[in-house]
Every structure is written in C-alpha cells, then in structure tokens.
Amino acid sequence: MAQLSRKAKIITILSLLIAIVLTLFIYFHFFFVYSSGVNAGNINYMQCEGIIFKTYEGKMIQTGFKTNAGGVNTSLRSNEFKFSVTDKKIADTLMRCSGKEVELRWKRYMGTLPWRGNSQYVVTEVLSIQDPTRLF
C-alpha cells in the first residue's frame, strides 16, 4: 500500500512538471513579446481576411536603397514588411492609407494565433501618415 502512494506521488509530481513546462512554452511562444520597433514605408495593401477568424493583414514596402558592387552595378532594393492588426480602428486607418507613407509601431511574437493574424508582427500604433501628393 505504501508503494501505491509513492507511485501516486511520482505521477503527481511528473504531471505538475509537464503542466508547468507546457504553460511556459505556450506563454513564451504565443504571448511573450520577442521584440518591438518602428518601421516606415508605403502601404501596399490592407485587407480583412479569414474563414472563421477575420483578421486584418497588410503589407508595407519599405524605402529601397542603392547598392554599388565595385562601381559597376547599382540596383534598387526594397523590403516588404508583412503585418497583422488586431485593433479595428488602426486597420480602418491603414485601409485609407494605400500608397501613403506611414510609420508603424509593432510587436513581434514567436508564434501566431488564429485570432491575432497570420503574421508574427502585430501593428499596435500608427505614428505618422504622410501623403506624397502633398509636398507642403
């Protein structure tokens, strides 16, 4: 009978350890903010998509730069920044900014959740909007 209680203690301790490790994994993978920052560029598109969970997804083209390899070739390179938006107000603002230069604050998570969007990058704030047609 003492052996059964010892087995029960071992099973209980192992179960608690597994639950703690699983909880820590889920927290760090899906809810811990891995990095945060600001990106600027032109909004290429902003859309609402999804079958069960409707999420706001967008893509921003960041300003390109020229490279010069040995003085011979120069090329223009630009980066795409794909992001998700969880706040409908921010998404509505960005939907009206197609072709405009914007500055966005974002948070990066290690994993994605269906209701948070398809990207690890989640935009949390629009810092500035510049209309290229207005010079003054």
PDB file of C-alpha atoms in Angstrom:
ATOM      1  CA  MET A   1       0.000   0.000   0.000  1.00  0.00           C
ATOM      2  CA  ALA A   2       2.903   2.368   0.699  1.00  0.00           C
ATOM      3  CA  GLN A   3       4.161   1.645  -2.794  1.00  0.00           C
ATOM      4  CA  LEU A   4       0.890   2.861  -4.346  1.00  0.00           C
ATOM      5  CA  SER A   5       1.111   6.170  -2.567  1.00  0.00           C
ATOM      6  CA  ARG A   6       4.729   6.512  -3.738  1.00  0.00           C
ATOM      7  CA  LYS A   7       3.645   5.879  -7.356  1.00  0.00           C
ATOM      8  CA  ALA A   8       0.823   8.362  -6.923  1.00  0.00           C
ATOM      9  CA  LYS A   9       3.299  10.996  -5.658  1.00  0.00           C
ATOM     10  CA  ILE A  10       5.620  10.395  -8.623  1.00  0.00           C
ATOM     11  CA  ILE A  11       2.738  10.653 -11.099  1.00  0.00           C
ATOM     12  CA  THR A  12       1.500  13.841  -9.419  1.00  0.00           C
ATOM     13  CA  ILE A  13       4.943  15.461  -9.464  1.00  0.00           C
ATOM     14  CA  LEU A  14       5.551  14.483 -13.119  1.00  0.00           C
ATOM     15  CA  SER A  15       2.101  15.773 -14.099  1.00  0.00           C
ATOM     16  CA  LEU A  16       2.801  19.106 -12.392  1.00  0.00           C
ATOM     17  CA  LEU A  17       6.207  19.409 -14.084  1.00  0.00           C
ATOM     18  CA  ILE A  18       4.709  18.659 -17.503  1.00  0.00           C
ATOM     19  CA  ALA A  19       1.935  21.215 -16.898  1.00  0.00           C
ATOM     20  CA  ILE A  20       4.465  23.884 -15.850  1.00  0.00           C
ATOM     21  CA  VAL A  21       6.736  23.232 -18.853  1.00  0.00           C
ATOM     22  CA  LEU A  22       3.751  23.268 -21.236  1.00  0.00           C
ATOM     23  CA  THR A  23       2.439  26.513 -19.722  1.00  0.00           C
ATOM     24  CA  LEU A  24       5.849  28.182 -20.034  1.00  0.00           C
ATOM     25  CA  PHE A  25       6.206  27.014 -23.654  1.00  0.00           C
ATOM     26  CA  ILE A  26       2.765  28.346 -24.617  1.00  0.00           C
ATOM     27  CA  TYR A  27       3.410  31.665 -22.876  1.00  0.00           C
ATOM     28  CA  PHE A  28       6.814  32.284 -24.458  1.00  0.00           C
ATOM     29  CA  HIS A  29       5.778  31.059 -27.910  1.00  0.00           C
ATOM     30  CA  PHE A  30       2.435  32.863 -28.247  1.00  0.00           C
ATOM     31  CA  PHE A  31       2.198  35.707 -25.697  1.00  0.00           C
ATOM     32  CA  PHE A  32       5.730  36.911 -24.870  1.00  0.00           C
ATOM     33  CA  VAL A  33       6.756  39.960 -26.915  1.00  0.00           C
ATOM     34  CA  TYR A  34      10.007  38.878 -28.568  1.00  0.00           C
ATOM     35  CA  SER A  35      10.813  42.302 -29.997  1.00  0.00           C
ATOM     36  CA  SER A  36       9.190  45.635 -30.772  1.00  0.00           C
ATOM     37  CA  GLY A  37      10.030  48.528 -33.023  1.00  0.00           C
ATOM     38  CA  VAL A  38       9.024  51.042 -35.663  1.00  0.00           C
ATOM     39  CA  ASN A  39       9.019  50.647 -39.454  1.00  0.00           C
ATOM     40  CA  ALA A  40       8.303  53.252 -42.109  1.00  0.00           C
ATOM     41  CA  GLY A  41       7.253  52.751 -45.710  1.00  0.00           C
ATOM     42  CA  ASN A  42       4.389  52.843 -48.184  1.00  0.00           C
ATOM     43  CA  ILE A  43       1.288  50.771 -47.552  1.00  0.00           C
ATOM     44  CA  ASN A  44       0.890  48.338 -50.433  1.00  0.00           C
ATOM     45  CA  TYR A  45      -2.344  46.740 -49.246  1.00  0.00           C
ATOM     46  CA  MET A  46      -4.517  46.286 -46.187  1.00  0.00           C
ATOM     47  CA  GLN A  47      -7.278  43.688 -46.108  1.00  0.00           C
ATOM     48  CA  CYS A  48      -9.629  41.746 -43.879  1.00  0.00           C
ATOM     49  CA  GLU A  49      -9.361  38.001 -44.450  1.00  0.00           C
ATOM     50  CA  GLY A  50     -10.193  34.658 -42.900  1.00  0.00           C
ATOM     51  CA  ILE A  51     -12.868  31.975 -42.791  1.00  0.00           C
ATOM     52  CA  ILE A  52     -13.559  31.555 -39.081  1.00  0.00           C
ATOM     53  CA  PHE A  53     -11.381  34.296 -37.590  1.00  0.00           C
ATOM     54  CA  LYS A  54     -11.471  37.539 -39.577  1.00  0.00           C
ATOM     55  CA  THR A  55      -8.086  39.222 -39.243  1.00  0.00           C
ATOM     56  CA  TYR A  56      -6.570  42.346 -40.742  1.00  0.00           C
ATOM     57  CA  GLU A  57      -3.448  41.711 -42.813  1.00  0.00           C
ATOM     58  CA  GLY A  58      -1.264  44.235 -44.568  1.00  0.00           C
ATOM     59  CA  LYS A  59       1.957  44.722 -46.451  1.00  0.00           C
ATOM     60  CA  MET A  60       4.226  47.738 -46.448  1.00  0.00           C
ATOM     61  CA  ILE A  61       7.010  48.394 -48.953  1.00  0.00           C
ATOM     62  CA  GLN A  62       9.962  49.931 -47.157  1.00  0.00           C
ATOM     63  CA  THR A  63      12.125  52.504 -48.871  1.00  0.00           C
ATOM     64  CA  GLY A  64      14.740  50.970 -51.136  1.00  0.00           C
ATOM     65  CA  PHE A  65      18.434  51.695 -51.257  1.00  0.00           C
ATOM     66  CA  LYS A  66      21.080  51.538 -53.954  1.00  0.00           C
ATOM     67  CA  THR A  67      23.955  49.108 -53.875  1.00  0.00           C
ATOM     68  CA  ASN A  68      27.203  49.592 -55.696  1.00  0.00           C
ATOM     69  CA  ALA A  69      29.277  46.435 -56.233  1.00  0.00           C
ATOM     70  CA  GLY A  70      32.713  47.550 -57.388  1.00  0.00           C
ATOM     71  CA  GLY A  71      31.392  50.701 -59.050  1.00  0.00           C
ATOM     72  CA  VAL A  72      29.770  48.683 -61.850  1.00  0.00           C
ATOM     73  CA  ASN A  73      26.236  47.642 -60.958  1.00  0.00           C
ATOM     74  CA  THR A  74      23.717  49.606 -58.975  1.00  0.00           C
ATOM     75  CA  SER A  75      20.347  48.239 -58.070  1.00  0.00           C
ATOM     76  CA  LEU A  76      17.396  49.395 -56.074  1.00  0.00           C
ATOM     77  CA  ARG A  77      16.395  47.070 -53.269  1.00  0.00           C
ATOM     78  CA  SER A  78      13.287  47.330 -51.141  1.00  0.00           C
ATOM     79  CA  ASN A  79      11.919  45.243 -48.320  1.00  0.00           C
ATOM     80  CA  GLU A  80       8.399  44.022 -47.734  1.00  0.00           C
ATOM     81  CA  PHE A  81       7.030  44.189 -44.214  1.00  0.00           C
ATOM     82  CA  LYS A  82       4.022  41.909 -43.739  1.00  0.00           C
ATOM     83  CA  PHE A  83       1.986  42.537 -40.625  1.00  0.00           C
ATOM     84  CA  SER A  84      -1.285  41.882 -38.832  1.00  0.00           C
ATOM     85  CA  VAL A  85      -3.520  44.335 -36.986  1.00  0.00           C
ATOM     86  CA  THR A  86      -5.761  43.366 -34.068  1.00  0.00           C
ATOM     87  CA  ASP A  87      -7.390  46.774 -33.490  1.00  0.00           C
ATOM     88  CA  LYS A  88     -10.197  47.581 -35.944  1.00  0.00           C
ATOM     89  CA  LYS A  89      -9.617  51.336 -35.562  1.00  0.00           C
ATOM     90  CA  ILE A  90      -5.970  51.003 -36.631  1.00  0.00           C
ATOM     91  CA  ALA A  91      -6.967  48.706 -39.501  1.00  0.00           C
ATOM     92  CA  ASP A  92      -9.557  51.208 -40.753  1.00  0.00           C
ATOM     93  CA  THR A  93      -6.957  53.984 -40.654  1.00  0.00           C
ATOM     94  CA  LEU A  94      -4.459  51.873 -42.617  1.00  0.00           C
ATOM     95  CA  MET A  95      -7.099  50.874 -45.192  1.00  0.00           C
ATOM     96  CA  ARG A  96      -7.356  54.563 -46.121  1.00  0.00           C
ATOM     97  CA  CYS A  97      -3.557  54.889 -46.437  1.00  0.00           C
ATOM     98  CA  SER A  98      -2.846  52.836 -49.548  1.00  0.00           C
ATOM     99  CA  GLY A  99       0.086  54.462 -51.365  1.00  0.00           C
ATOM    100  CA  LYS A 100       0.868  56.791 -48.478  1.00  0.00           C
ATOM    101  CA  GLU A 101       4.000  56.663 -46.376  1.00  0.00           C
ATOM    102  CA  VAL A 102       3.283  55.621 -42.816  1.00  0.00           C
ATOM    103  CA  GLU A 103       5.280  54.962 -39.691  1.00  0.00           C
ATOM    104  CA  LEU A 104       4.063  51.969 -37.685  1.00  0.00           C
ATOM    105  CA  ARG A 105       4.869  50.702 -34.191  1.00  0.00           C
ATOM    106  CA  TRP A 106       4.760  46.898 -33.913  1.00  0.00           C
ATOM    107  CA  LYS A 107       5.314  43.953 -31.593  1.00  0.00           C
ATOM    108  CA  ARG A 108       6.767  40.624 -32.695  1.00  0.00           C
ATOM    109  CA  TYR A 109       5.669  37.302 -31.209  1.00  0.00           C
ATOM    110  CA  MET A 110       7.387  33.955 -31.788  1.00  0.00           C
ATOM    111  CA  GLY A 111       4.178  32.244 -32.907  1.00  0.00           C
ATOM    112  CA  THR A 112       0.888  33.236 -34.491  1.00  0.00           C
ATOM    113  CA  LEU A 113      -2.614  32.727 -33.148  1.00  0.00           C
ATOM    114  CA  PRO A 114      -5.608  32.414 -35.495  1.00  0.00           C
ATOM    115  CA  TRP A 115      -7.474  35.339 -33.918  1.00  0.00           C
ATOM    116  CA  ARG A 116      -4.380  37.580 -33.851  1.00  0.00           C
ATOM    117  CA  GLY A 117      -3.466  37.230 -37.529  1.00  0.00           C
ATOM    118  CA  ASN A 118      -1.168  35.416 -39.950  1.00  0.00           C
ATOM    119  CA  SER A 119       1.985  37.350 -39.135  1.00  0.00           C
ATOM    120  CA  GLN A 120       4.339  37.356 -36.163  1.00  0.00           C
ATOM    121  CA  TYR A 121       4.374  41.160 -36.467  1.00  0.00           C
ATOM    122  CA  VAL A 122       1.333  42.870 -34.948  1.00  0.00           C
ATOM    123  CA  VAL A 123       0.927  46.620 -35.511  1.00  0.00           C
ATOM    124  CA  THR A 124      -0.118  48.408 -32.330  1.00  0.00           C
ATOM    125  CA  GLU A 125       0.006  52.070 -33.364  1.00  0.00           C
ATOM    126  CA  VAL A 126       0.158  54.382 -36.376  1.00  0.00           C
ATOM    127  CA  LEU A 127       2.748  57.042 -35.540  1.00  0.00           C
ATOM    128  CA  SER A 128       2.538  59.196 -38.674  1.00  0.00           C
ATOM    129  CA  ILE A 129       0.943  59.358 -42.108  1.00  0.00           C
ATOM    130  CA  GLN A 130       2.473  61.360 -44.956  1.00  0.00           C
ATOM    131  CA  ASP A 131       0.667  61.931 -48.230  1.00  0.00           C
ATOM    132  CA  PRO A 132       3.228  62.010 -51.081  1.00  0.00           C
ATOM    133  CA  THR A 133       0.917  64.169 -53.236  1.00  0.00           C
ATOM    134  CA  ARG A 134       1.079  66.984 -50.693  1.00  0.00           C
ATOM    135  CA  LEU A 135       4.529  68.487 -50.673  1.00  0.00           C
ATOM    136  CA  PHE A 136       3.723  71.429 -48.391  1.00  0.00           C
TER     137      PHE A 136
END
